[in-house]
mmCIF file of N, CA and C in Angstrom:
data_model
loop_
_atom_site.group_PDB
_atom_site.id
_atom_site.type_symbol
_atom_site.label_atom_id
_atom_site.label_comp_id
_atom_site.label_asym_id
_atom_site.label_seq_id
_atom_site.Cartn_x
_atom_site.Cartn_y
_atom_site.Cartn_z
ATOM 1 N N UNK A 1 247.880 77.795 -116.308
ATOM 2 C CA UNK A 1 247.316 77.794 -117.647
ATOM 3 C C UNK A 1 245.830 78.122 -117.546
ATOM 4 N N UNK A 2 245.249 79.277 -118.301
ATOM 5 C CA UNK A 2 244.304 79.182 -118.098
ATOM 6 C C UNK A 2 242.974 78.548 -119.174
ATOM 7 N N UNK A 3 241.738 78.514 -118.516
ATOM 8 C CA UNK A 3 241.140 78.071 -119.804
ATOM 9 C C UNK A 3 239.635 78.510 -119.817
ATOM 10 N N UNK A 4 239.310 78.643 -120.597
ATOM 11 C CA UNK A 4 237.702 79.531 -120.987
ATOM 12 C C UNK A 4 236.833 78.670 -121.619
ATOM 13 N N UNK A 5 236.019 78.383 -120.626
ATOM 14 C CA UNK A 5 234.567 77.368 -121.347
ATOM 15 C C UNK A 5 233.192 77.380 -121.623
ATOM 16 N N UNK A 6 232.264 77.341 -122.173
ATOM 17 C CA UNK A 6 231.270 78.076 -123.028
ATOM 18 C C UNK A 6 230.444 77.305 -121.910
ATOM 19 N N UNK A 7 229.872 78.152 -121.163
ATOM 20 C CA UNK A 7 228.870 76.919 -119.965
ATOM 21 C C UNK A 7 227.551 77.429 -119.558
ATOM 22 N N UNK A 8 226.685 76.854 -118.433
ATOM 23 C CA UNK A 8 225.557 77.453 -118.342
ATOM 24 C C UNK A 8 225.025 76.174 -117.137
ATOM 25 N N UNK A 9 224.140 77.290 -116.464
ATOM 26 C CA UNK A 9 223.406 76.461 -115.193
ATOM 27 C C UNK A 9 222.186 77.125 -114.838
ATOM 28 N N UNK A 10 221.374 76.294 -114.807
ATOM 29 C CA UNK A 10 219.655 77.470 -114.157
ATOM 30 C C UNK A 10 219.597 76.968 -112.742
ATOM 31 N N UNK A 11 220.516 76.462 -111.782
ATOM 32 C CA UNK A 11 220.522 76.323 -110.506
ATOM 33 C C UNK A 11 221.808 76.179 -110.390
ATOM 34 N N UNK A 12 222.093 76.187 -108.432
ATOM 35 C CA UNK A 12 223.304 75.921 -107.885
ATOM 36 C C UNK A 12 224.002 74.646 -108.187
ATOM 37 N N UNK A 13 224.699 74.179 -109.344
ATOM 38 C CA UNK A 13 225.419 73.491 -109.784
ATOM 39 C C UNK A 13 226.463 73.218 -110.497
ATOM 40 N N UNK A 14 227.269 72.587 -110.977
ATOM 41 C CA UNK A 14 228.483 72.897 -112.035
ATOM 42 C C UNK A 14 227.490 73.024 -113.001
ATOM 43 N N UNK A 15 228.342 73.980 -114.115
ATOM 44 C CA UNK A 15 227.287 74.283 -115.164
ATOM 45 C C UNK A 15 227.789 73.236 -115.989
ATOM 46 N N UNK A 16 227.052 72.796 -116.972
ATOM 47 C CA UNK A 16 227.117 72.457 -118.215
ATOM 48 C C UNK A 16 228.094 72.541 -119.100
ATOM 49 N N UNK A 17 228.290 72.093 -119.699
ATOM 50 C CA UNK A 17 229.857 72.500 -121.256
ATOM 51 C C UNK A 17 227.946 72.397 -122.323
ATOM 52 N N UNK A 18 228.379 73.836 -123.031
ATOM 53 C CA UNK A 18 227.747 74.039 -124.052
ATOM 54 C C UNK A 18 228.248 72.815 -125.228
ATOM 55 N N UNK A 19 227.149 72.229 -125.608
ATOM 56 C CA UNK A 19 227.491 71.195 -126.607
ATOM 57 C C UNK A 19 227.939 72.024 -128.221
ATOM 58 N N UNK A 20 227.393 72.725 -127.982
ATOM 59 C CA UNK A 20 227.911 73.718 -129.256
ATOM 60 C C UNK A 20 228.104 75.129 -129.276
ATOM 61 N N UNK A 21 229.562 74.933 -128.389
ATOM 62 C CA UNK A 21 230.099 75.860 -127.663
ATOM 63 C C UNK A 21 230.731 76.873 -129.715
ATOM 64 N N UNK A 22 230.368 78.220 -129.285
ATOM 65 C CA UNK A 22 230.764 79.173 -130.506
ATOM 66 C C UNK A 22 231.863 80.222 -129.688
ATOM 67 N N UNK A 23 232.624 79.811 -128.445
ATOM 68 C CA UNK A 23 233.382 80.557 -127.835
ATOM 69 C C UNK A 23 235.080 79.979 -128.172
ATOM 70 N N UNK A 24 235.589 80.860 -128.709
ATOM 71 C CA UNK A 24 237.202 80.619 -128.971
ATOM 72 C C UNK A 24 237.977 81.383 -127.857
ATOM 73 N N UNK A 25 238.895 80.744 -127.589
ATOM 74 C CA UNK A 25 240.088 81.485 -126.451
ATOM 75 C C UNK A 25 241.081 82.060 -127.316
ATOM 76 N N UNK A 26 240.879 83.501 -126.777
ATOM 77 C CA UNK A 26 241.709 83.740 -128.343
ATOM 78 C C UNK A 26 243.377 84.235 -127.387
ATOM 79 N N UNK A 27 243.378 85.083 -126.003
ATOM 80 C CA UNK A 27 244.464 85.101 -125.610
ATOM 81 C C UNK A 27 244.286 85.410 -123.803
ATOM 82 N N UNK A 28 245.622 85.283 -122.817
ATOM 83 C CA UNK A 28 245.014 85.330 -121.740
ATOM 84 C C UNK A 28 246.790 85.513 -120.898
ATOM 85 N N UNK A 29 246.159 86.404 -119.969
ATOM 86 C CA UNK A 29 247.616 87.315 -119.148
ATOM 87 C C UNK A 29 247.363 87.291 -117.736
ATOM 88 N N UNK A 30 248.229 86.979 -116.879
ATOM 89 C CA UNK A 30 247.880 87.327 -115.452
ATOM 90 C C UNK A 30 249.463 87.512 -115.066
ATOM 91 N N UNK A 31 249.030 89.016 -114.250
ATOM 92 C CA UNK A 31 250.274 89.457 -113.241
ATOM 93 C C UNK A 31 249.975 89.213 -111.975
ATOM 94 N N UNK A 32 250.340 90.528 -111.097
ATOM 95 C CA UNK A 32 250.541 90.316 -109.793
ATOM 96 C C UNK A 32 248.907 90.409 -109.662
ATOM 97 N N UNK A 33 248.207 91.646 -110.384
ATOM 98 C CA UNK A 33 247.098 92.271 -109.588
ATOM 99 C C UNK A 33 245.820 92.139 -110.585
ATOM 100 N N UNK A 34 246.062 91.246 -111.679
ATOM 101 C CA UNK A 34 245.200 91.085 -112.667
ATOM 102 C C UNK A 34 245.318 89.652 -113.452
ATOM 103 N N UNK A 35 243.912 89.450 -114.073
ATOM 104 C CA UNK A 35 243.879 88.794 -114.794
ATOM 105 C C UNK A 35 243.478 88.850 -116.060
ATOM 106 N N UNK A 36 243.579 89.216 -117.256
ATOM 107 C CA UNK A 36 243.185 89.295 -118.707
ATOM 108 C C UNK A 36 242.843 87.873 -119.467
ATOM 109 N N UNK A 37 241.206 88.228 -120.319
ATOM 110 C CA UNK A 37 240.926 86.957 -120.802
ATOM 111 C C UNK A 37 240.236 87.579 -122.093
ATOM 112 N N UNK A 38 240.703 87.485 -123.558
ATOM 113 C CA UNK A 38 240.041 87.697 -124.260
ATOM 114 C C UNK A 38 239.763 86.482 -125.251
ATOM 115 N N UNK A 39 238.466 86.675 -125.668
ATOM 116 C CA UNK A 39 237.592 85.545 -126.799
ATOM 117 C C UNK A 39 236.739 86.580 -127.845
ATOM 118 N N UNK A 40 236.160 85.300 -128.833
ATOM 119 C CA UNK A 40 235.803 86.111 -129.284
ATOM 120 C C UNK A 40 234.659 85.246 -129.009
ATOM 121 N N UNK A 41 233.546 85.428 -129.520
ATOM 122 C CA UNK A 41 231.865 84.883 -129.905
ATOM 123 C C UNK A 41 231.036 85.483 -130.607
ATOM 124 N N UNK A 42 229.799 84.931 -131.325
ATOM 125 C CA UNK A 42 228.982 86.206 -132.126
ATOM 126 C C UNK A 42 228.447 86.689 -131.048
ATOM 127 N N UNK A 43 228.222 87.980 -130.793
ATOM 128 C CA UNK A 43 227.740 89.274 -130.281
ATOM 129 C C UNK A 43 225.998 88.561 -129.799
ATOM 130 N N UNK A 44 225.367 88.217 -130.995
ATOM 131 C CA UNK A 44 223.370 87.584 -131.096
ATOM 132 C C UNK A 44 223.753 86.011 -131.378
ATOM 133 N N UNK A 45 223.379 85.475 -130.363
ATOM 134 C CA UNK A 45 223.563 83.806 -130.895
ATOM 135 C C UNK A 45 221.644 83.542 -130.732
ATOM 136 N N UNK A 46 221.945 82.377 -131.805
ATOM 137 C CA UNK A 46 220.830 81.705 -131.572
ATOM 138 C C UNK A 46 220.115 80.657 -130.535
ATOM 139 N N UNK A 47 221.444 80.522 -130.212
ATOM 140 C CA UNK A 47 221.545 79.348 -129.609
ATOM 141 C C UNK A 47 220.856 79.254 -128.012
ATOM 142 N N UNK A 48 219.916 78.423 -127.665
ATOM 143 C CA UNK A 48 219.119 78.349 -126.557
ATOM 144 C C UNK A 48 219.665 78.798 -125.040
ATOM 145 N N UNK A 49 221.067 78.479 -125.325
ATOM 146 C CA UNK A 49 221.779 78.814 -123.762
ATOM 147 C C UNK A 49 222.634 80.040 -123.620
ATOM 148 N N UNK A 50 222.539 80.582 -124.759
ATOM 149 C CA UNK A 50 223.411 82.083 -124.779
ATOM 150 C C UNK A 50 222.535 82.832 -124.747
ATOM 151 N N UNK A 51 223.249 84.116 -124.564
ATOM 152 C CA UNK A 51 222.455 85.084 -124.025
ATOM 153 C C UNK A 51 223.200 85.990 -125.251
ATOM 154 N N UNK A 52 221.745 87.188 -125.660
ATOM 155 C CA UNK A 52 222.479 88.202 -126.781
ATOM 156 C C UNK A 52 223.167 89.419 -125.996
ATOM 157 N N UNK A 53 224.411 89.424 -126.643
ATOM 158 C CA UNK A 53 225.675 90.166 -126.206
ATOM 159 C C UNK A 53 225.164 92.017 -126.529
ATOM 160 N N UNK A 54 224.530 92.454 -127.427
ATOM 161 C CA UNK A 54 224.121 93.577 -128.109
ATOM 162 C C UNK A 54 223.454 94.433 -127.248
ATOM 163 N N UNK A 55 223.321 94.372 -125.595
ATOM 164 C CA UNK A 55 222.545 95.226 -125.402
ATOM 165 C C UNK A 55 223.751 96.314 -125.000
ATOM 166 N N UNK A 56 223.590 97.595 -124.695
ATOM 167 C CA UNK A 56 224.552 98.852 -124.583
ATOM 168 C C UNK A 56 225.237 98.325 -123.231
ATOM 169 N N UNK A 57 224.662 97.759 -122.249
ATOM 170 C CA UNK A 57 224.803 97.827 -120.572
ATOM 171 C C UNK A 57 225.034 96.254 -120.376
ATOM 172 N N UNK A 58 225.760 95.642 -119.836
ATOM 173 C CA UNK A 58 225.533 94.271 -119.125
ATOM 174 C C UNK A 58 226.361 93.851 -118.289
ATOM 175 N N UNK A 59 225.833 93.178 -117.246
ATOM 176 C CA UNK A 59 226.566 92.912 -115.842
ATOM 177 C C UNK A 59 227.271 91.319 -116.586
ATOM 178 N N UNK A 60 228.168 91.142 -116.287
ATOM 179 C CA UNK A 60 229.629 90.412 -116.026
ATOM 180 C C UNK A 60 229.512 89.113 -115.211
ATOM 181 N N UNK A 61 229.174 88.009 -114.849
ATOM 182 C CA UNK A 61 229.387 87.287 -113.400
ATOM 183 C C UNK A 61 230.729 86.541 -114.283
ATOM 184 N N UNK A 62 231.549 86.584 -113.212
ATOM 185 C CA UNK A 62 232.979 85.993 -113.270
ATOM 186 C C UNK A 62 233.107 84.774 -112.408
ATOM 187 N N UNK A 63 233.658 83.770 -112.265
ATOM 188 C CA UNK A 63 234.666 83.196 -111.342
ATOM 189 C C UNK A 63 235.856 82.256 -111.379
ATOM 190 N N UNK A 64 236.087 81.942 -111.254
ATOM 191 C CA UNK A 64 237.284 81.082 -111.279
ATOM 192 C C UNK A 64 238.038 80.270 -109.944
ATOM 193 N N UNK A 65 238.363 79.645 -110.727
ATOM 194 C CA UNK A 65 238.479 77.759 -109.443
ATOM 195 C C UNK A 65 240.068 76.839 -110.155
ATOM 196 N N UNK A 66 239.883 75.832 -109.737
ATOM 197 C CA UNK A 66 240.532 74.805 -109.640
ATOM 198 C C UNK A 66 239.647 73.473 -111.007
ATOM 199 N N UNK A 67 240.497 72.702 -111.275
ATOM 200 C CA UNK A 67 239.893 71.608 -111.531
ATOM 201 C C UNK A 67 240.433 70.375 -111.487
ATOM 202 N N UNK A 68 240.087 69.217 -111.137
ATOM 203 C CA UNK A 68 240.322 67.995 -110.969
ATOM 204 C C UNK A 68 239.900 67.321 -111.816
ATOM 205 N N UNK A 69 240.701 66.197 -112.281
ATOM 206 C CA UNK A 69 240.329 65.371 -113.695
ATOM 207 C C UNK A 69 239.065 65.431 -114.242
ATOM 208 N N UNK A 70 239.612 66.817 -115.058
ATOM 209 C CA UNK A 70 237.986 67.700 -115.459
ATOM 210 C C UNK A 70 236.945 67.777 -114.962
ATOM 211 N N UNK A 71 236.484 67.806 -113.564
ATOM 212 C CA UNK A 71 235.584 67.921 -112.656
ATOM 213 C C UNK A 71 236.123 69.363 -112.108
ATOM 214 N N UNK A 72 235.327 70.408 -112.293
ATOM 215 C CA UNK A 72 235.192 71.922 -111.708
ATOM 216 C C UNK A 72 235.173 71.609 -110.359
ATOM 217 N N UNK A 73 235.770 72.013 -109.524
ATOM 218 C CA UNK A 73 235.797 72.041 -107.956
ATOM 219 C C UNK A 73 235.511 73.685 -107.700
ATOM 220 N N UNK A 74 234.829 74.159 -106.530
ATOM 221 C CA UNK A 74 234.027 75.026 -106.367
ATOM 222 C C UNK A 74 234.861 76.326 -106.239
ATOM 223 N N UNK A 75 234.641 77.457 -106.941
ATOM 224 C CA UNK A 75 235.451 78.513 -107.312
ATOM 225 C C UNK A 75 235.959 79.224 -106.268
ATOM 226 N N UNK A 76 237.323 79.752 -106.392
ATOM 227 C CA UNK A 76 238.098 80.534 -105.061
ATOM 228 C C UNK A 76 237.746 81.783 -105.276
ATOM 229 N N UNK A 77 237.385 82.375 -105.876
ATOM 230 C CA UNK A 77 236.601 83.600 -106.399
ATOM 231 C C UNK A 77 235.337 84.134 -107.325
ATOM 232 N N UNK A 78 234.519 84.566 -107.322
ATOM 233 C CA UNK A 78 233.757 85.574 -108.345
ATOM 234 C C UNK A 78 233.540 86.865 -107.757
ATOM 235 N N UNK A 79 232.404 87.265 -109.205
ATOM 236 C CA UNK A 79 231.895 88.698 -108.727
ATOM 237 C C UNK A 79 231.387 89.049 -109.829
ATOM 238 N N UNK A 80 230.582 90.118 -110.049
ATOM 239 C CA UNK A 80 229.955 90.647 -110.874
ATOM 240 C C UNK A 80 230.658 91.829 -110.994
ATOM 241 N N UNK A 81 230.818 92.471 -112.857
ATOM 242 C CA UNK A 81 231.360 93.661 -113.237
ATOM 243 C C UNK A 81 230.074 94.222 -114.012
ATOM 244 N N UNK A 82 229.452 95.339 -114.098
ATOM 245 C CA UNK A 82 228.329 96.135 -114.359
ATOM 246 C C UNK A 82 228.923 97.308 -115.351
ATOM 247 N N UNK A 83 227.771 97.363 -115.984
ATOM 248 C CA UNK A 83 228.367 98.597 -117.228
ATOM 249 C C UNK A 83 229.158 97.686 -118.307
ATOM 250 N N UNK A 84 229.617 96.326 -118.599
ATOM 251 C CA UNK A 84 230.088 96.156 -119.736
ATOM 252 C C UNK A 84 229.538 96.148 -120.983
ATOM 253 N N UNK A 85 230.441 96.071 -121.768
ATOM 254 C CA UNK A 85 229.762 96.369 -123.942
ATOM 255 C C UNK A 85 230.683 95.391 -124.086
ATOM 256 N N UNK A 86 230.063 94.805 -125.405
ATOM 257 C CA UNK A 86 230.743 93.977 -126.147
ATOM 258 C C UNK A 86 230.865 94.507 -127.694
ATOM 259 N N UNK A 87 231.855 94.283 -128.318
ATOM 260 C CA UNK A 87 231.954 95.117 -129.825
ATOM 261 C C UNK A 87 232.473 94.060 -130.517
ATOM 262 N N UNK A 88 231.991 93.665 -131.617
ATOM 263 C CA UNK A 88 232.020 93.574 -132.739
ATOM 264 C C UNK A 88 233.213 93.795 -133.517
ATOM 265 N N UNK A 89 233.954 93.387 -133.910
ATOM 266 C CA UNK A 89 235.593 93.706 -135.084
ATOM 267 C C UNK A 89 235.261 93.205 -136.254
#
């Protein structure tokens, strides 16, 4: 099952749960060789720990882990994807 959480860290640590998280899980797929995760969020937040989505170009950091009675245990993967856009519906 997967799950998508609105977070944030300015050092090497579990990040944070945004207290006023504006991120919905809207649907999510994994096969053999992929994983699919779509949400939605506003694009320009105001909000101190988001970052505005609107620029043409933006790098991606991904990862994904495990968790233990809601304690994040340290991720079996990331990586950065470069060149993404975000659009607006």
């Amino acid at each position: 099952v997967a799950t998508v959480t609105d977070r944030f860290a300015t050092q090497y640590s579990e990040p944070s749960i945004d207290s006023s998280s504006q991120l919905s899980a809207v649907s999510g797929s994994r096969n053999a060789s992929s994983s699919t995760f779509s949400f939605t969020r506003p694009i320009a937040s105001l909000e101190a720990n988001d970052r505005d989505l609107s620029a043409p170009s933006l790098h991606l950091v991904w990862a994904y882990g495990s968790h233990s009675n809601g304690a994040l245990l340290k991720h079996s993967d990331r990586g950065v994807v470069a060149g993404v856009s975000f659009t607006s519906d």
